[in-house]
Coordinates of C-alpha atoms (C1' of nucleotides) in Angstrom, one line a residue:
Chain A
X1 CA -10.2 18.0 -7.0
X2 CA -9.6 16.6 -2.9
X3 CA -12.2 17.1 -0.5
X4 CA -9.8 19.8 1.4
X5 CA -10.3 22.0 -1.1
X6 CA -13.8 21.5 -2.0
X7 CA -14.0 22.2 2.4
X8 CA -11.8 25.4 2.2
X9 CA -14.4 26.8 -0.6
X10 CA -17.4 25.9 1.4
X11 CA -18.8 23.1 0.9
X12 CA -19.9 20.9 4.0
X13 CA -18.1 17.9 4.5
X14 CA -19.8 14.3 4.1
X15 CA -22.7 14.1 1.4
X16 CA -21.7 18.0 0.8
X17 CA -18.2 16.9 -0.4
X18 CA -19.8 14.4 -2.4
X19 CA -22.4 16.3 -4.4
X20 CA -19.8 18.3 -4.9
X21 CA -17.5 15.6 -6.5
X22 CA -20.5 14.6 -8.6
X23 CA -20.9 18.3 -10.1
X24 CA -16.6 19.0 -10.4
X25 CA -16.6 15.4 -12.8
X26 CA -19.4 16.6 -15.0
X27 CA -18.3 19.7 -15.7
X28 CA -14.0 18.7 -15.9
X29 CA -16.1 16.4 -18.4
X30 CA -17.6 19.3 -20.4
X31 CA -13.8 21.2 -20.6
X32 CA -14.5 23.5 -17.8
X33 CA -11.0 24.8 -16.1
X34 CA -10.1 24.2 -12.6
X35 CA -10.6 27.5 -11.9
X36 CA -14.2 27.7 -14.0
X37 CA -15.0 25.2 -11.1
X38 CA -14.1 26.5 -8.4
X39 CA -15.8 29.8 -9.3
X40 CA -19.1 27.7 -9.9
X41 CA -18.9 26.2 -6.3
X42 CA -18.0 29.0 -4.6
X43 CA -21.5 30.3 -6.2
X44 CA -23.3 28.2 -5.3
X45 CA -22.3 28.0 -1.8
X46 CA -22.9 31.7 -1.5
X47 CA -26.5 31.1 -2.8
X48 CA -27.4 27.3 -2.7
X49 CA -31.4 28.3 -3.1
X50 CA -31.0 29.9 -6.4
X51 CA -29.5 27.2 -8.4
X52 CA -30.9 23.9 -7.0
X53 CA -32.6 23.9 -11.0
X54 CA -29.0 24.3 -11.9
X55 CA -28.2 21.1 -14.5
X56 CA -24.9 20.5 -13.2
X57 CA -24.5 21.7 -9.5
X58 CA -28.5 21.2 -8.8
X59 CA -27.9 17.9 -6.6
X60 CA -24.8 20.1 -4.6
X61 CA -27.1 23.1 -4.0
X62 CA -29.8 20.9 -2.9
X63 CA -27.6 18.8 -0.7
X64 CA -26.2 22.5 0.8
X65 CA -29.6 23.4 1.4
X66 CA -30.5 20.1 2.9
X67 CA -27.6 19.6 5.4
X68 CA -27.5 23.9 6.3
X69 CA -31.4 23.4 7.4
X70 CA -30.9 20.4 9.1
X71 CA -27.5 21.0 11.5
X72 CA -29.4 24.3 12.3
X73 CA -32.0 21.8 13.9
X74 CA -29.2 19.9 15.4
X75 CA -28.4 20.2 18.9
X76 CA -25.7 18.3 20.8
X77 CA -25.9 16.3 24.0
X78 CA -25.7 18.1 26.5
X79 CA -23.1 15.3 28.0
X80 CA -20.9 13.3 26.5
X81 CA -21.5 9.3 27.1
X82 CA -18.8 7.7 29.5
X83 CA -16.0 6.4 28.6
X84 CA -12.3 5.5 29.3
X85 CA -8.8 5.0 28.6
X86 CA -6.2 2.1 29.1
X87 CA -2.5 3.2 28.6
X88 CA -1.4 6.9 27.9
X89 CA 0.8 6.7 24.8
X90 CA -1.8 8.1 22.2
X91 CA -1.9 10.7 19.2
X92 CA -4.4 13.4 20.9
X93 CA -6.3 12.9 17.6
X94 CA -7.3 9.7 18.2
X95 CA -8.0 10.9 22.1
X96 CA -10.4 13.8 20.3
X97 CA -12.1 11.4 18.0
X98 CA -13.2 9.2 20.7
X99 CA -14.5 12.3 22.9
X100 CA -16.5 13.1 20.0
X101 CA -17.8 9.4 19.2
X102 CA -19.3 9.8 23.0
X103 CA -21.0 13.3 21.6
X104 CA -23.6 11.3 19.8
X105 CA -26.9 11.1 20.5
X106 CA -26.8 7.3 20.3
X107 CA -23.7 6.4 22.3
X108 CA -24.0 5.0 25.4
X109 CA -20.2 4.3 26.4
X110 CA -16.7 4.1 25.1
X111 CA -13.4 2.8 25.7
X112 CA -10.6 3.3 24.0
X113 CA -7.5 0.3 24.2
X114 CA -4.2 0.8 24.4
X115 CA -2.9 0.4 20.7
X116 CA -5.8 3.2 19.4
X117 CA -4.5 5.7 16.8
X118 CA -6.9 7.7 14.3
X119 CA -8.8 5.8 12.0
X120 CA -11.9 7.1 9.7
X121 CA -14.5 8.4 12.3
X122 CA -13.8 6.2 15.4
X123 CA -10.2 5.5 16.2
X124 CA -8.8 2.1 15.2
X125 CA -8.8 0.5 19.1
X126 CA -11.6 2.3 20.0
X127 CA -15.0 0.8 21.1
X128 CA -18.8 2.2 21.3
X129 CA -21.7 1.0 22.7
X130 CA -24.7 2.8 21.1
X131 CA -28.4 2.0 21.6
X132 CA -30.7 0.3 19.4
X133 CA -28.1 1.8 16.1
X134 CA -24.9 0.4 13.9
X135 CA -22.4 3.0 12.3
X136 CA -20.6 1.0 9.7
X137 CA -17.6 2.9 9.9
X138 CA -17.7 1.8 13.9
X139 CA -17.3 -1.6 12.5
X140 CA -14.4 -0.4 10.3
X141 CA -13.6 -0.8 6.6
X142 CA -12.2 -4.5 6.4
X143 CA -15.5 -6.1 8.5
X144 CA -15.1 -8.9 10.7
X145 CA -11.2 -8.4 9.9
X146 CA -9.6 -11.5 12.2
X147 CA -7.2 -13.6 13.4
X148 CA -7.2 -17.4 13.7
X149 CA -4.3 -19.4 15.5
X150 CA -3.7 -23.0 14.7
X151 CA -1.3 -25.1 17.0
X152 CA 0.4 -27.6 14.8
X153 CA 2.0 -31.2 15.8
X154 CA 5.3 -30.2 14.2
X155 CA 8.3 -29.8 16.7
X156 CA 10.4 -26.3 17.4
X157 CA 13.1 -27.5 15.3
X158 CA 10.3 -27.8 12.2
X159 CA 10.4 -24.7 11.7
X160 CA 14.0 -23.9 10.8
X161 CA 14.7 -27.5 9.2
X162 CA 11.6 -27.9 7.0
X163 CA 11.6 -24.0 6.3
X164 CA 11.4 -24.5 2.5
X165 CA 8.8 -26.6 2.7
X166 CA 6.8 -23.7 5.3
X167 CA 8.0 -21.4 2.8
X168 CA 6.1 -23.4 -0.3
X169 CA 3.2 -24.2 1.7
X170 CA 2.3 -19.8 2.4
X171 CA 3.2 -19.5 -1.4
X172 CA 1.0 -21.7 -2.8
X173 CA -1.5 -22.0 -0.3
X174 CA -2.9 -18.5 0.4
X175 CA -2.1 -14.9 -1.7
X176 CA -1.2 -11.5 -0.7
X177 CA -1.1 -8.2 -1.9
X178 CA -4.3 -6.0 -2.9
X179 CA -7.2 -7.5 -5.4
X180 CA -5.3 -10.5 -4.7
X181 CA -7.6 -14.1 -6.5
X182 CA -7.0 -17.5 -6.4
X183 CA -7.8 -18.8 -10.0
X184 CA -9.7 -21.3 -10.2
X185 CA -11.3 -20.4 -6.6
X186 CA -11.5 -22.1 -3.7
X187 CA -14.7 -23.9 -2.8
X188 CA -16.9 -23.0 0.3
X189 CA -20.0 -23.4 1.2
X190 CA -20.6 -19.3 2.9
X191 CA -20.9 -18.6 -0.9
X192 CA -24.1 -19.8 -1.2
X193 CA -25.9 -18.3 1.4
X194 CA -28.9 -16.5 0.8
X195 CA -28.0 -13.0 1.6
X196 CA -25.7 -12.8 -1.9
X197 CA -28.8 -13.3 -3.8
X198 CA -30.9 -11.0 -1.2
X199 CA -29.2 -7.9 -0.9
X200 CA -27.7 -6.0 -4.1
X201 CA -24.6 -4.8 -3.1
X202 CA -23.5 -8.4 -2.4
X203 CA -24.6 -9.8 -5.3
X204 CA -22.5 -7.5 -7.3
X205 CA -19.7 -8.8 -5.5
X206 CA -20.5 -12.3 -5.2
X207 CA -18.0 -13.4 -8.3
X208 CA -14.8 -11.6 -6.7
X209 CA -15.4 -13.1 -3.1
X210 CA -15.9 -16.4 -4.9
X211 CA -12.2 -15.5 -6.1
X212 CA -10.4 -13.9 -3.2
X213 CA -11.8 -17.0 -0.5
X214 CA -8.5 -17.9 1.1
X215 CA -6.5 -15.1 -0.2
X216 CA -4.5 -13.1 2.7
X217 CA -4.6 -9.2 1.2
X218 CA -2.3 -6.7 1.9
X219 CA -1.8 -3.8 4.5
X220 CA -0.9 -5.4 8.0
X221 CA -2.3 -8.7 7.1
X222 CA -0.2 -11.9 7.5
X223 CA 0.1 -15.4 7.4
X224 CA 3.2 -16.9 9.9
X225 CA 4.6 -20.0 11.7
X226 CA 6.5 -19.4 15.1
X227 CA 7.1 -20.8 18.8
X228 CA 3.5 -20.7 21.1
X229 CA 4.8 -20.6 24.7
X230 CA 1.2 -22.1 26.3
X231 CA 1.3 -20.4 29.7
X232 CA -2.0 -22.0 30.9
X233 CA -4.5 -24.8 30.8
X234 CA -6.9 -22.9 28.8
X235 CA -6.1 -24.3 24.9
X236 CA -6.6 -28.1 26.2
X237 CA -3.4 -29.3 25.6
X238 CA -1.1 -28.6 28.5
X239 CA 1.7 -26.1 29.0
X240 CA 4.8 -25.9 26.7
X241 CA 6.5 -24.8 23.8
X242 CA 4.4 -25.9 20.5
X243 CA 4.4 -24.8 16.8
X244 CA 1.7 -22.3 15.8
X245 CA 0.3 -20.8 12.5
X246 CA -1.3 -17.3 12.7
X247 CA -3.2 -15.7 10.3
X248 CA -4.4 -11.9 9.7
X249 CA -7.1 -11.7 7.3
X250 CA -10.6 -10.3 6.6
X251 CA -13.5 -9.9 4.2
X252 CA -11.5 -8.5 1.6
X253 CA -12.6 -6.2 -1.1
X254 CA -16.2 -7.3 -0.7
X255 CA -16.3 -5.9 3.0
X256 CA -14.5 -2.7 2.1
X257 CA -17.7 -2.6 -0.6
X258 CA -19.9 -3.1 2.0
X259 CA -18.9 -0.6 4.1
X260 CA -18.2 2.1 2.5
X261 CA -22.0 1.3 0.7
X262 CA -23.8 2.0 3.8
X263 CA -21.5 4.2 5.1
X264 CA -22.6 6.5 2.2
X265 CA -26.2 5.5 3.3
X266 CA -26.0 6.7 6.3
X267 CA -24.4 9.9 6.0
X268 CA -27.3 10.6 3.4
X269 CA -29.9 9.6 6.0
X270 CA -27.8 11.8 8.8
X271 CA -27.2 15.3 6.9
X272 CA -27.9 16.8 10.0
X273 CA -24.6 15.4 12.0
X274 CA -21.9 18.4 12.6
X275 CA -18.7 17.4 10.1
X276 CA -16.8 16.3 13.1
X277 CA -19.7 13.9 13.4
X278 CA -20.2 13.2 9.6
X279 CA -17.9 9.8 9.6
X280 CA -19.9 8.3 12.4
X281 CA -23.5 8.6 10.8
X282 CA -25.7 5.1 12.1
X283 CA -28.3 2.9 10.8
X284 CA -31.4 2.7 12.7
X285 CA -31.1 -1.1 14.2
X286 CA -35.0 -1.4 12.8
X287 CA -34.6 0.7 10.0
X288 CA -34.4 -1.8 6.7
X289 CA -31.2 0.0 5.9
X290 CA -30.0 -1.0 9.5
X291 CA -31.2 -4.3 9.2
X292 CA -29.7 -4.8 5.6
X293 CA -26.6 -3.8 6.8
X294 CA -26.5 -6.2 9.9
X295 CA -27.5 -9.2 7.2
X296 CA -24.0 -8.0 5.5
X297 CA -22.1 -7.5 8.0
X298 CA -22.9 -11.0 9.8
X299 CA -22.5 -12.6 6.2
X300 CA -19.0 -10.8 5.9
X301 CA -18.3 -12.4 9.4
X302 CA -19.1 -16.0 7.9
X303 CA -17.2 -15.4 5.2
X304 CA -13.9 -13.8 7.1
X305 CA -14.1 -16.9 9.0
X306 CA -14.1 -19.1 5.9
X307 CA -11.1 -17.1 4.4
X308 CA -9.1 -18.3 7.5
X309 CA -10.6 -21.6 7.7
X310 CA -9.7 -22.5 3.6
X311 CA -6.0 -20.7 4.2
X312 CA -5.1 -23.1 7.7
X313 CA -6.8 -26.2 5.9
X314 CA -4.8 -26.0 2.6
X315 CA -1.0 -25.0 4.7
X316 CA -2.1 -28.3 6.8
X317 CA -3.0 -30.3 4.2
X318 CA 0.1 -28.9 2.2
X319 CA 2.8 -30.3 5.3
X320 CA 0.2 -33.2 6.3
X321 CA 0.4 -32.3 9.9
X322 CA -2.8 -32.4 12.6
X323 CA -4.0 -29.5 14.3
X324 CA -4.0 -29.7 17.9
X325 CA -6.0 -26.6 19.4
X326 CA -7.3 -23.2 18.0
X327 CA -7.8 -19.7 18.9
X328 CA -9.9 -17.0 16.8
X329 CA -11.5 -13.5 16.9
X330 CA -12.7 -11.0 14.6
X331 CA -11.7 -7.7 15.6
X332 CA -13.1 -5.3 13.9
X333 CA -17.2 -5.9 14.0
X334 CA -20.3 -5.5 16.1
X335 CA -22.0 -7.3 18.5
X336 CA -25.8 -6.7 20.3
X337 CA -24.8 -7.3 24.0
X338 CA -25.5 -6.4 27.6
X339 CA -23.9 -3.0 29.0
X340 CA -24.9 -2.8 32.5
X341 CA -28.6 -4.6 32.4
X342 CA -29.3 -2.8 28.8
X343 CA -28.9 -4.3 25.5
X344 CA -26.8 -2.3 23.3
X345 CA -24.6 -2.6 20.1
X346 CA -21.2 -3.3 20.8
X347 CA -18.7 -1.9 17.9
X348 CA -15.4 -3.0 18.3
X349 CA -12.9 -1.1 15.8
X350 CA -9.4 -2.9 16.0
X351 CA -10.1 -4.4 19.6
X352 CA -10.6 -7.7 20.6
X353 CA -14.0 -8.9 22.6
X354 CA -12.5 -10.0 26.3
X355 CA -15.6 -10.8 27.9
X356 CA -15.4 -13.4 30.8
X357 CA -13.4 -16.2 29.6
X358 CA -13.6 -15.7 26.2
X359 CA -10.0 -16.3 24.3
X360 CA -9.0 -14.4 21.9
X361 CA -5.7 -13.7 19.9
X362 CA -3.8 -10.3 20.1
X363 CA -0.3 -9.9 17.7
X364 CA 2.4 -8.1 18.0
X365 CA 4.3 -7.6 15.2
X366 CA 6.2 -9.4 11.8
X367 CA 9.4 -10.0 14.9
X368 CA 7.6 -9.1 18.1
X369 CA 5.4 -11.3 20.7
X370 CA 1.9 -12.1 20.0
X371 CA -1.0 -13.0 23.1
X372 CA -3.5 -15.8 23.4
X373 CA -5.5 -14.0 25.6
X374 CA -8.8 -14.8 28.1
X375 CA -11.2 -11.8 28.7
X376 CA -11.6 -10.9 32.6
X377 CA -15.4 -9.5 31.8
X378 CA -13.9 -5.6 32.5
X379 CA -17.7 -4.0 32.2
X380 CA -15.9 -0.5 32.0
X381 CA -13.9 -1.8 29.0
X382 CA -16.9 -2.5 27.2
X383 CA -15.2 -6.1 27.7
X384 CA -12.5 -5.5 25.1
X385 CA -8.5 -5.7 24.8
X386 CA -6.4 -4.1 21.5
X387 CA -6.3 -6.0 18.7
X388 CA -2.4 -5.7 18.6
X389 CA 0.2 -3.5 19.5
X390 CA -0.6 -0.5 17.1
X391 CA 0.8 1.6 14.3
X392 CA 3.0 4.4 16.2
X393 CA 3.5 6.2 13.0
X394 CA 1.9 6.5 9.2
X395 CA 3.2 4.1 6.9
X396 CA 5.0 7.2 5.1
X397 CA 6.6 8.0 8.2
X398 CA 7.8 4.7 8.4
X399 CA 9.0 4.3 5.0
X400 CA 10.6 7.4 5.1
X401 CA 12.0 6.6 8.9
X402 CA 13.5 3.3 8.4
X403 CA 15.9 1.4 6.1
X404 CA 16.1 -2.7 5.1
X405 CA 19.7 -2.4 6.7
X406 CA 17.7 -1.6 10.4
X407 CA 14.8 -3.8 10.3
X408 CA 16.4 -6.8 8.4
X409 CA 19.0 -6.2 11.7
X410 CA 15.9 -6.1 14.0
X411 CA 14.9 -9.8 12.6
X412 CA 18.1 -11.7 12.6
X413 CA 18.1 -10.9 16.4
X414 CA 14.5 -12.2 16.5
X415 CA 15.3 -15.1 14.2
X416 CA 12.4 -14.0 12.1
X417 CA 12.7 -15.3 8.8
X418 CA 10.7 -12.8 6.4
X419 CA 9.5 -14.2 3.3
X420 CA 8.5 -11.0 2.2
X421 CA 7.0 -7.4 3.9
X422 CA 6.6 -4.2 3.5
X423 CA 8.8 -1.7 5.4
X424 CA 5.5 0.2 6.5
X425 CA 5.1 -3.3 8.3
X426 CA 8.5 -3.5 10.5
X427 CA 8.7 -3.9 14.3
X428 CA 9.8 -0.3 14.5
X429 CA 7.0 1.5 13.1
X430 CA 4.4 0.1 16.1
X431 CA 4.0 0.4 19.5
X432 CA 5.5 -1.4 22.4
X433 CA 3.5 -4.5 22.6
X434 CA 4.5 -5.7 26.0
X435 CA 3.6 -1.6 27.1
X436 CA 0.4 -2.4 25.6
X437 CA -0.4 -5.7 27.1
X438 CA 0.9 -4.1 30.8
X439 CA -1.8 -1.2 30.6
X440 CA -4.6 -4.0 30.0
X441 CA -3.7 -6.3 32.5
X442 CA -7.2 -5.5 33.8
X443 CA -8.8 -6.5 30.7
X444 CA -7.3 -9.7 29.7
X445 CA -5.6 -12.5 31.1
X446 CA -2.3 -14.4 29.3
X447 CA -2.7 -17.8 28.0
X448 CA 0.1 -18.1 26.0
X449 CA 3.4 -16.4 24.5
X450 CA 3.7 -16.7 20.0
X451 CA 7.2 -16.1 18.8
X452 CA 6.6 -15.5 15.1
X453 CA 9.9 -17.3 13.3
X454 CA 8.6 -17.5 9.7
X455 CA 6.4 -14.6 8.3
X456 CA 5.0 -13.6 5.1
X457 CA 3.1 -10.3 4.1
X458 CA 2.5 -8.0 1.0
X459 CA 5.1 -6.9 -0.7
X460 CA 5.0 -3.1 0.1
X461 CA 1.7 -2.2 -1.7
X462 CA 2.5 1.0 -3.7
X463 CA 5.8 -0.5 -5.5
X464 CA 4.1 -3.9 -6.0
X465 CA 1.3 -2.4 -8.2
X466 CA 3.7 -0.3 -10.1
X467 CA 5.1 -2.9 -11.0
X468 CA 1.9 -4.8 -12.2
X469 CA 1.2 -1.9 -14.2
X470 CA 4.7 -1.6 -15.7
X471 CA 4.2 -5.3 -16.6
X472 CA 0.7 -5.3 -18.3
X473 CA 1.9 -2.4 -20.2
X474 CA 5.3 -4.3 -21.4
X475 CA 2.4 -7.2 -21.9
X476 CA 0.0 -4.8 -24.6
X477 CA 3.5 -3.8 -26.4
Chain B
dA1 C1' -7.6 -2.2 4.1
dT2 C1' -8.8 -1.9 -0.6
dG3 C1' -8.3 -1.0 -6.3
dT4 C1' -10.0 1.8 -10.1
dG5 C1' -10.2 4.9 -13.6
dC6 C1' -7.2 7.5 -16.3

DNA sequence: ATGTGC
């Protein structure tokens, strides 16, 4: 049974929905009907107080109780914290969902960047500032997701007369696709910090990050080679036209555990928050839940950074070339800094931190320009940029939208050279990055142009692990 | 962005 349902009979959404689910897979278990069910939910929604004894739908009649009581105690703000746009070309969604982000009691200011569209609670590109709390799903699902720019001492030309060999060094070098390992794993030291062995929900998942160190993933992440155009003095190594590798990587399935662990925590410890609120329940910053969480979070930030470090170290190592400068961000984490004299927590959801002369890396697109940028310190934009040019439709609507025929048109004129992609991924299906980049120009600063000429990505996820299926089953026969 | 239970 969805959630949408289990809302349309009643049941409040959050840790209402998921009582819910709780009691609906005991009793499917037990050979109740759909419709058996639905008829028990709908009971106890009508009366939560006289079946919280109830063996099976107990814990949802409880939690009804609990979250009825406590949203009649909650009262909004009466205003909303500040905050502001840059650019206009936005789903009103993700416009309503960053109005409502500024409706906590905790927020302090917003911003929302130019590539936002609607993500779980905030909008992907939008940024909070909140005092003295974290909500995880602020920080996003894939923590600490990043990017990490190498510039290589290989010439233009490389790249279209050694292409086999830049071909062989993505294939062997790093993985893609979802639950994606390297077997036997790569070796790094972030595995054996203390907070695996500290805190439980990373010590249950200690043995797969082990595996997926290096490892790429799937969705818009990327590994590619193209043409840096260094516009400024910034990188140390004076204007020009180099070769550059770019990766798009984060914490991998361990973050997305993370996450959605103390998401869940949360929303238990908020059951008072209004369901247009429930996605953006906090951690108190001195609660131990709030501190545990920041332990993981920072730990999943060491480890991001290892994933990109291992993946540029073994493609270098692979061609034997030197690396001549670097550029990387994460872009979707949280920072304590100062907002206007006042420390506060700095979540930054699919944007890129741009304070005062900070660099950072914004992409485009698999066949579209990418930014080295340098923050200007914009106090108003939370001192942020977007994190890339963003999605202007769903990955459906772009499969659905687009052929092979148009996009593998789009990359011949780019002279993008796609190892493999997804057509959810293609130029089409996102924004205009140079629109984007013009309606920050009061955030961040140019430093240099990347032309990506050689690209490599999931295969599109949903066929790719049909196939796996198909193939483990043919395996069993 | 990510897999996991059927």
């Amino acid at each position: 049974m969805k959630a949408a349902r289990l809302k349309e009979l009643g049941v409040p959404a959050g840790i209402g929905v998921d009582a819910a689910l709780g009691g609906v897979k005991q009793a499917m278990k037990s050979g109740q009907t759909v419709e058996d069910v639905e008829q028990a939910i709908l009971a106890v929604v009508d009366a939560p107080k006289l079946l919280t004894e109830d063996e099976v739908w107990g814990n949802l009649a409880r939690t009804i109780v609990r979250v009825t009581e406590a949203r009649a105690r909650f009262s909004g703000r009466d205003e909303a914290a500040p905050w502001q746009q840059w650019g206009d070309n936005f789903e009103p969604a993700a416009i309503d969902q960053m109005a409502q982000a500024c409706k906590l009691p905790i927020s302090v200011a917003g911003a929302l960047m130019p590539d936002a569209h609607v993500g779980y609670g905030l909008p992907i590109g939008g940024v909070l500032a909140t005092d003295n709390a974290v909500i995880p799903y602020a920080v996003g699902v894939d923590i600490a997701c990043r990017m990490k720019l190498s510039v290589l001492d290989l010439l233009v030309p490389d790249i279209v007369a050694y292409q086999e060999d830049l071909i062989e060094a993505l294939e062997k070098e790093t993985r893609f696709g979802t639950g994606c390992t390297f077997k036997p794993g790569r070796q790094h030291e972030v595995m054996d910090d203390p907070a695996w062995e500290e805190i439980p929900i990373l010590r249950k998942h200690h043995n797969k990050a082990a595996k997926q160190l290096g490892t790429s993933g799937g969705g818009n992440h990327f590994v590619e080679f193209g043409v840096l155009e260094v516009l400024s003095e910034d990188l140390g190594i004076g204007r020009g036209k180099y070769v550059a590798m770019l990766s798009h990587s984060g914490s991998r399935g361990t973050g997305e555990k993370v996450a959605k662990h103390y998401s869940a925590l949360a929303r238990q410890l908020h059951p008072e928050l209004p369901e247009e609120l429930s996605h953006l329940a906090w951690l108190d910053m001195d609660s131990p839940e709030g501190r545990e969480y920041w332990q993981a979070m920072e730990l999943m930030g060491r480890y991001s950074a290892a994933n990109h470090e291992l993946i540029h170290k073994h493609v270098v190592d692979h061609l034997g070339c030197e690396v001549l400068a670097g550029v990387e961000n994460h872009h979707n984490f949280a920072w304590k800094e100062a907002h206007k004299g006042r420390e506060v927590v700095v979540h930054r959801k699919g944007a890129t931190p741009a304070t005062n002369g900070v660099l950072g890396v914004i992409p485009g697109s698999m066949a579209t320009s990418g930014f080295v940028v340098r923050g200007k310190g914009n106090e108003e934009g939370l001192n942020s940029a977007s994190h890339g040019a963003g999605r202007a439709m769903s990955r459906v609507e772009a499969e659905r939208r687009f052929t092979w025929a148009e996009a593998n048109e789009f990359l011949k004129k780019k002279k993008v050279h796609l190892v493999s992609g997804g057509l959810d991924e293609v130029p089409m299906a996102y924004k205009d990055i140079e629109a984007v980049m013009a309606a920050q120009e009061d955030l961040v600063e140019q430093v240099a142009r990347f032309e990506p000429r050689l690209v490599k990505m999931a295969p599109s996820g949903k066929v790719s692990s049909r196939r796996r299926k198909e193939r483990q089953q043919r395996k069993r026969k």
